[in-house]
Amino acid sequence: MDRKTRIAFLTMKKDREGQGVRSASLEDISLVERLGKDKYEVSVNSKIHRADIVHCLYVLPKFYFALKRHHPSVMMVHFLPDTLDGSISMPHGFLGLYKRYVMKFYSQADELVTVNPIYVDKLVQLGFSREHATYIPNYVSPDEFKPLPIPQKVKVRREFKIPDEAFVALAVGQTQPRKGLFDFITVAEDNPDITFVWAGGFSFGHITADYDEIKKALKNPPPNVRFLGIIPRAKMNELYNAANVLFFPSYDELFPMTILEAANVNLPILVRDLPLYDPIVGDKVLKAHGNEEFSDTLKKLKGDPALLAECALHSSELAGEYTPEAVFSKWDRFYQRILVEYGKKHK
């Protein structure tokens, strides 16, 4: 008699709001629970000893030995050691130790999964096996992130104290230099007739890189800039709907959840022109190389309703490429492959 495959997810009990890793982890667990309910039995931080697959989502020390002792084990690679530069601030020696800890943690897993195909090559360069590094993209639920009727958008703007007639460029992310925070402010200063809104805060607290400088900037923003702090995930769909464009000037990402969330809302998207975006968003978003191009592009969007509508259509097409069904199919094939490979196929 067949039984369901048991998957034990290892994650933080109380995730911090405002982190892309948090959003992606919640979506991953929900996806397997909902679409895989006939095939998989899911537990979270429990029943590890009974699991057929241990699937770890965070590099927490308490999960280290679970990866080491259970096979097959899966580790989500949401960041590489080098991406910590510009995100957190530690004494050089401590940061070096933490980077080595991350590498050691990844090495305990049988399988690594990353959300950007470019990072498979980077993992190989770091010494990991290509055969055991898999690309599976992020996704967001179209039930949670979707366009709202115009009257509701107006209501949301008033709730967030955004003028009805404002053209709004929204950024979503932690307040870090790596996310392009200072570029966001510079571009805002060049566009006083555009309202710039940043949703996100110090998810890493005082160890955030350039914490004091950022804190000072948040206290004295230009008059057309609003920093909202960390917004609960349940309110984010409304905030996306209150914007005219997603302006995401980040310098380094894997597969930012904010791009998928904005795409599901059909929001035009403007990002920094980074090679890592090419395989995941293609030509479905607008790209710029620096602040001058960012500023010029935002001016064009504000002054050209036809261009704005065309970009909204591209976002809708992008969302269609990352449906829950398509992403679950990839996870299903992955799980079935490793069950066979590690001798856990059962009847």
PDB file of N, CA, C and O in Angstrom, residues 165-200:
ATOM      1  N   GLU A 165      -3.670  61.931  -6.635  1.00  0.00           N
ATOM      2  CA  GLU A 165      -3.150  62.249  -7.966  1.00  0.00           C
ATOM      3  C   GLU A 165      -1.656  61.956  -8.110  1.00  0.00           C
ATOM      4  O   GLU A 165      -1.083  62.136  -9.197  1.00  0.00           O
ATOM      5  N   ALA A 166      -0.995  61.489  -7.064  1.00  0.00           N
ATOM      6  CA  ALA A 166       0.458  61.293  -7.103  1.00  0.00           C
ATOM      7  C   ALA A 166       0.855  60.165  -8.038  1.00  0.00           C
ATOM      8  O   ALA A 166       0.147  59.158  -8.163  1.00  0.00           O
ATOM      9  N   PHE A 167       1.996  60.331  -8.704  1.00  0.00           N
ATOM     10  CA  PHE A 167       2.631  59.236  -9.434  1.00  0.00           C
ATOM     11  C   PHE A 167       3.621  58.606  -8.469  1.00  0.00           C
ATOM     12  O   PHE A 167       4.556  59.266  -7.999  1.00  0.00           O
ATOM     13  N   VAL A 168       3.414  57.331  -8.154  1.00  0.00           N
ATOM     14  CA  VAL A 168       4.141  56.698  -7.050  1.00  0.00           C
ATOM     15  C   VAL A 168       5.131  55.657  -7.559  1.00  0.00           C
ATOM     16  O   VAL A 168       4.760  54.704  -8.271  1.00  0.00           O
ATOM     17  N   ALA A 169       6.401  55.843  -7.188  1.00  0.00           N
ATOM     18  CA  ALA A 169       7.445  54.850  -7.438  1.00  0.00           C
ATOM     19  C   ALA A 169       7.716  54.133  -6.118  1.00  0.00           C
ATOM     20  O   ALA A 169       8.170  54.740  -5.148  1.00  0.00           O
ATOM     21  N   LEU A 170       7.417  52.835  -6.083  1.00  0.00           N
ATOM     22  CA  LEU A 170       7.510  52.046  -4.857  1.00  0.00           C
ATOM     23  C   LEU A 170       8.749  51.160  -4.875  1.00  0.00           C
ATOM     24  O   LEU A 170       9.031  50.490  -5.876  1.00  0.00           O
ATOM     25  N   ALA A 171       9.481  51.156  -3.778  1.00  0.00           N
ATOM     26  CA  ALA A 171      10.572  50.204  -3.563  1.00  0.00           C
ATOM     27  C   ALA A 171      10.214  49.343  -2.366  1.00  0.00           C
ATOM     28  O   ALA A 171       9.625  49.825  -1.394  1.00  0.00           O
ATOM     29  N   VAL A 172      10.571  48.062  -2.439  1.00  0.00           N
ATOM     30  CA  VAL A 172      10.269  47.128  -1.352  1.00  0.00           C
ATOM     31  C   VAL A 172      11.532  46.345  -1.026  1.00  0.00           C
ATOM     32  O   VAL A 172      12.107  45.686  -1.907  1.00  0.00           O
ATOM     33  N   GLY A 173      11.974  46.426   0.202  1.00  0.00           N
ATOM     34  CA  GLY A 173      13.165  45.687   0.586  1.00  0.00           C
ATOM     35  C   GLY A 173      13.731  46.197   1.890  1.00  0.00           C
ATOM     36  O   GLY A 173      13.303  47.231   2.422  1.00  0.00           O
ATOM     37  N   GLN A 174      14.710  45.476   2.419  1.00  0.00           N
ATOM     38  CA  GLN A 174      15.362  45.902   3.647  1.00  0.00           C
ATOM     39  C   GLN A 174      16.164  47.175   3.378  1.00  0.00           C
ATOM     40  O   GLN A 174      16.659  47.387   2.276  1.00  0.00           O
ATOM     41  N   THR A 175      16.258  48.024   4.378  1.00  0.00           N
ATOM     42  CA  THR A 175      17.008  49.270   4.220  1.00  0.00           C
ATOM     43  C   THR A 175      18.504  48.977   4.354  1.00  0.00           C
ATOM     44  O   THR A 175      19.087  49.104   5.433  1.00  0.00           O
ATOM     45  N   GLN A 176      19.091  48.589   3.235  1.00  0.00           N
ATOM     46  CA  GLN A 176      20.504  48.237   3.157  1.00  0.00           C
ATOM     47  C   GLN A 176      21.137  48.944   1.963  1.00  0.00           C
ATOM     48  O   GLN A 176      20.458  49.193   0.956  1.00  0.00           O
ATOM     49  N   PRO A 177      22.439  49.232   2.027  1.00  0.00           N
ATOM     50  CA  PRO A 177      23.115  49.780   0.846  1.00  0.00           C
ATOM     51  C   PRO A 177      22.981  48.868  -0.369  1.00  0.00           C
ATOM     52  O   PRO A 177      22.812  49.340  -1.499  1.00  0.00           O
ATOM     53  N   ARG A 178      23.041  47.543  -0.134  1.00  0.00           N
ATOM     54  CA  ARG A 178      22.959  46.591  -1.253  1.00  0.00           C
ATOM     55  C   ARG A 178      21.645  46.703  -2.010  1.00  0.00           C
ATOM     56  O   ARG A 178      21.563  46.411  -3.203  1.00  0.00           O
ATOM     57  N   LYS A 179      20.595  47.135  -1.336  1.00  0.00           N
ATOM     58  CA  LYS A 179      19.286  47.270  -1.970  1.00  0.00           C
ATOM     59  C   LYS A 179      19.157  48.558  -2.788  1.00  0.00           C
ATOM     60  O   LYS A 179      18.122  48.802  -3.399  1.00  0.00           O
ATOM     61  N   GLY A 180      20.205  49.389  -2.786  1.00  0.00           N
ATOM     62  CA  GLY A 180      20.160  50.618  -3.563  1.00  0.00           C
ATOM     63  C   GLY A 180      19.452  51.755  -2.863  1.00  0.00           C
ATOM     64  O   GLY A 180      18.919  52.659  -3.521  1.00  0.00           O
ATOM     65  N   LEU A 181      19.463  51.737  -1.544  1.00  0.00           N
ATOM     66  CA  LEU A 181      18.733  52.752  -0.775  1.00  0.00           C
ATOM     67  C   LEU A 181      19.192  54.173  -1.101  1.00  0.00           C
ATOM     68  O   LEU A 181      18.376  55.068  -1.333  1.00  0.00           O
ATOM     69  N   PHE A 182      20.503  54.389  -1.135  1.00  0.00           N
ATOM     70  CA  PHE A 182      21.011  55.743  -1.372  1.00  0.00           C
ATOM     71  C   PHE A 182      20.752  56.181  -2.820  1.00  0.00           C
ATOM     72  O   PHE A 182      20.534  57.367  -3.076  1.00  0.00           O
ATOM     73  N   ASP A 183      20.761  55.252  -3.743  1.00  0.00           N
ATOM     74  CA  ASP A 183      20.414  55.576  -5.131  1.00  0.00           C
ATOM     75  C   ASP A 183      18.942  55.973  -5.226  1.00  0.00           C
ATOM     76  O   ASP A 183      18.580  56.878  -5.985  1.00  0.00           O
ATOM     77  N   PHE A 184      18.106  55.273  -4.481  1.00  0.00           N
ATOM     78  CA  PHE A 184      16.679  55.584  -4.424  1.00  0.00           C
ATOM     79  C   PHE A 184      16.470  57.038  -4.015  1.00  0.00           C
ATOM     80  O   PHE A 184      15.687  57.774  -4.634  1.00  0.00           O
ATOM     81  N   ILE A 185      17.201  57.480  -2.999  1.00  0.00           N
ATOM     82  CA  ILE A 185      17.074  58.853  -2.508  1.00  0.00           C
ATOM     83  C   ILE A 185      17.598  59.840  -3.549  1.00  0.00           C
ATOM     84  O   ILE A 185      16.983  60.890  -3.807  1.00  0.00           O
ATOM     85  N   THR A 186      18.719  59.506  -4.187  1.00  0.00           N
ATOM     86  CA  THR A 186      19.290  60.399  -5.202  1.00  0.00           C
ATOM     87  C   THR A 186      18.338  60.584  -6.379  1.00  0.00           C
ATOM     88  O   THR A 186      18.138  61.707  -6.865  1.00  0.00           O
ATOM     89  N   VAL A 187      17.741  59.500  -6.845  1.00  0.00           N
ATOM     90  CA  VAL A 187      16.792  59.580  -7.960  1.00  0.00           C
ATOM     91  C   VAL A 187      15.560  60.377  -7.548  1.00  0.00           C
ATOM     92  O   VAL A 187      15.020  61.161  -8.338  1.00  0.00           O
ATOM     93  N   ALA A 188      15.132  60.211  -6.318  1.00  0.00           N
ATOM     94  CA  ALA A 188      13.972  60.965  -5.819  1.00  0.00           C
ATOM     95  C   ALA A 188      14.256  62.459  -5.831  1.00  0.00           C
ATOM     96  O   ALA A 188      13.391  63.274  -6.192  1.00  0.00           O
ATOM     97  N   GLU A 189      15.456  62.844  -5.457  1.00  0.00           N
ATOM     98  CA  GLU A 189      15.817  64.260  -5.432  1.00  0.00           C
ATOM     99  C   GLU A 189      15.775  64.870  -6.833  1.00  0.00           C
ATOM    100  O   GLU A 189      15.522  66.073  -6.990  1.00  0.00           O
ATOM    101  N   ASP A 190      16.006  64.028  -7.846  1.00  0.00           N
ATOM    102  CA  ASP A 190      15.983  64.511  -9.236  1.00  0.00           C
ATOM    103  C   ASP A 190      14.573  64.516  -9.821  1.00  0.00           C
ATOM    104  O   ASP A 190      14.371  64.980 -10.939  1.00  0.00           O
ATOM    105  N   ASN A 191      13.605  63.982  -9.063  1.00  0.00           N
ATOM    106  CA  ASN A 191      12.225  63.900  -9.556  1.00  0.00           C
ATOM    107  C   ASN A 191      11.253  64.377  -8.482  1.00  0.00           C
ATOM    108  O   ASN A 191      10.473  63.585  -7.933  1.00  0.00           O
ATOM    109  N   PRO A 192      11.254  65.672  -8.185  1.00  0.00           N
ATOM    110  CA  PRO A 192      10.404  66.176  -7.098  1.00  0.00           C
ATOM    111  C   PRO A 192       8.911  66.050  -7.361  1.00  0.00           C
ATOM    112  O   PRO A 192       8.113  66.124  -6.415  1.00  0.00           O
ATOM    113  N   ASP A 193       8.530  65.820  -8.629  1.00  0.00           N
ATOM    114  CA  ASP A 193       7.102  65.683  -8.948  1.00  0.00           C
ATOM    115  C   ASP A 193       6.627  64.238  -8.883  1.00  0.00           C
ATOM    116  O   ASP A 193       5.483  63.927  -9.228  1.00  0.00           O
ATOM    117  N   ILE A 194       7.493  63.328  -8.449  1.00  0.00           N
ATOM    118  CA  ILE A 194       7.136  61.920  -8.263  1.00  0.00           C
ATOM    119  C   ILE A 194       7.222  61.591  -6.774  1.00  0.00           C
ATOM    120  O   ILE A 194       8.147  62.037  -6.082  1.00  0.00           O
ATOM    121  N   THR A 195       6.267  60.831  -6.270  1.00  0.00           N
ATOM    122  CA  THR A 195       6.281  60.400  -4.867  1.00  0.00           C
ATOM    123  C   THR A 195       7.004  59.064  -4.765  1.00  0.00           C
ATOM    124  O   THR A 195       6.620  58.092  -5.419  1.00  0.00           O
ATOM    125  N   PHE A 196       8.035  59.024  -3.959  1.00  0.00           N
ATOM    126  CA  PHE A 196       8.842  57.805  -3.780  1.00  0.00           C
ATOM    127  C   PHE A 196       8.516  57.199  -2.412  1.00  0.00           C
ATOM    128  O   PHE A 196       8.609  57.882  -1.384  1.00  0.00           O
ATOM    129  N   VAL A 197       8.155  55.929  -2.427  1.00  0.00           N
ATOM    130  CA  VAL A 197       7.751  55.240  -1.196  1.00  0.00           C
ATOM    131  C   VAL A 197       8.613  53.983  -1.038  1.00  0.00           C
ATOM    132  O   VAL A 197       8.752  53.198  -1.985  1.00  0.00           O
ATOM    133  N   TRP A 198       9.183  53.815   0.164  1.00  0.00           N
ATOM    134  CA  TRP A 198      10.002  52.626   0.449  1.00  0.00           C
ATOM    135  C   TRP A 198       9.341  51.847   1.579  1.00  0.00           C
ATOM    136  O   TRP A 198       9.109  52.376   2.667  1.00  0.00           O
ATOM    137  N   ALA A 199       9.032  50.582   1.302  1.00  0.00           N
ATOM    138  CA  ALA A 199       8.482  49.687   2.322  1.00  0.00           C
ATOM    139  C   ALA A 199       9.560  48.692   2.734  1.00  0.00           C
ATOM    140  O   ALA A 199      10.047  47.921   1.914  1.00  0.00           O
ATOM    141  N   GLY A 200       9.925  48.717   3.992  1.00  0.00           N
ATOM    142  CA  GLY A 200      10.976  47.832   4.475  1.00  0.00           C
ATOM    143  C   GLY A 200      11.752  48.520   5.575  1.00  0.00           C
ATOM    144  O   GLY A 200      11.689  49.749   5.720  1.00  0.00           O
TER     145      GLY A 200
END
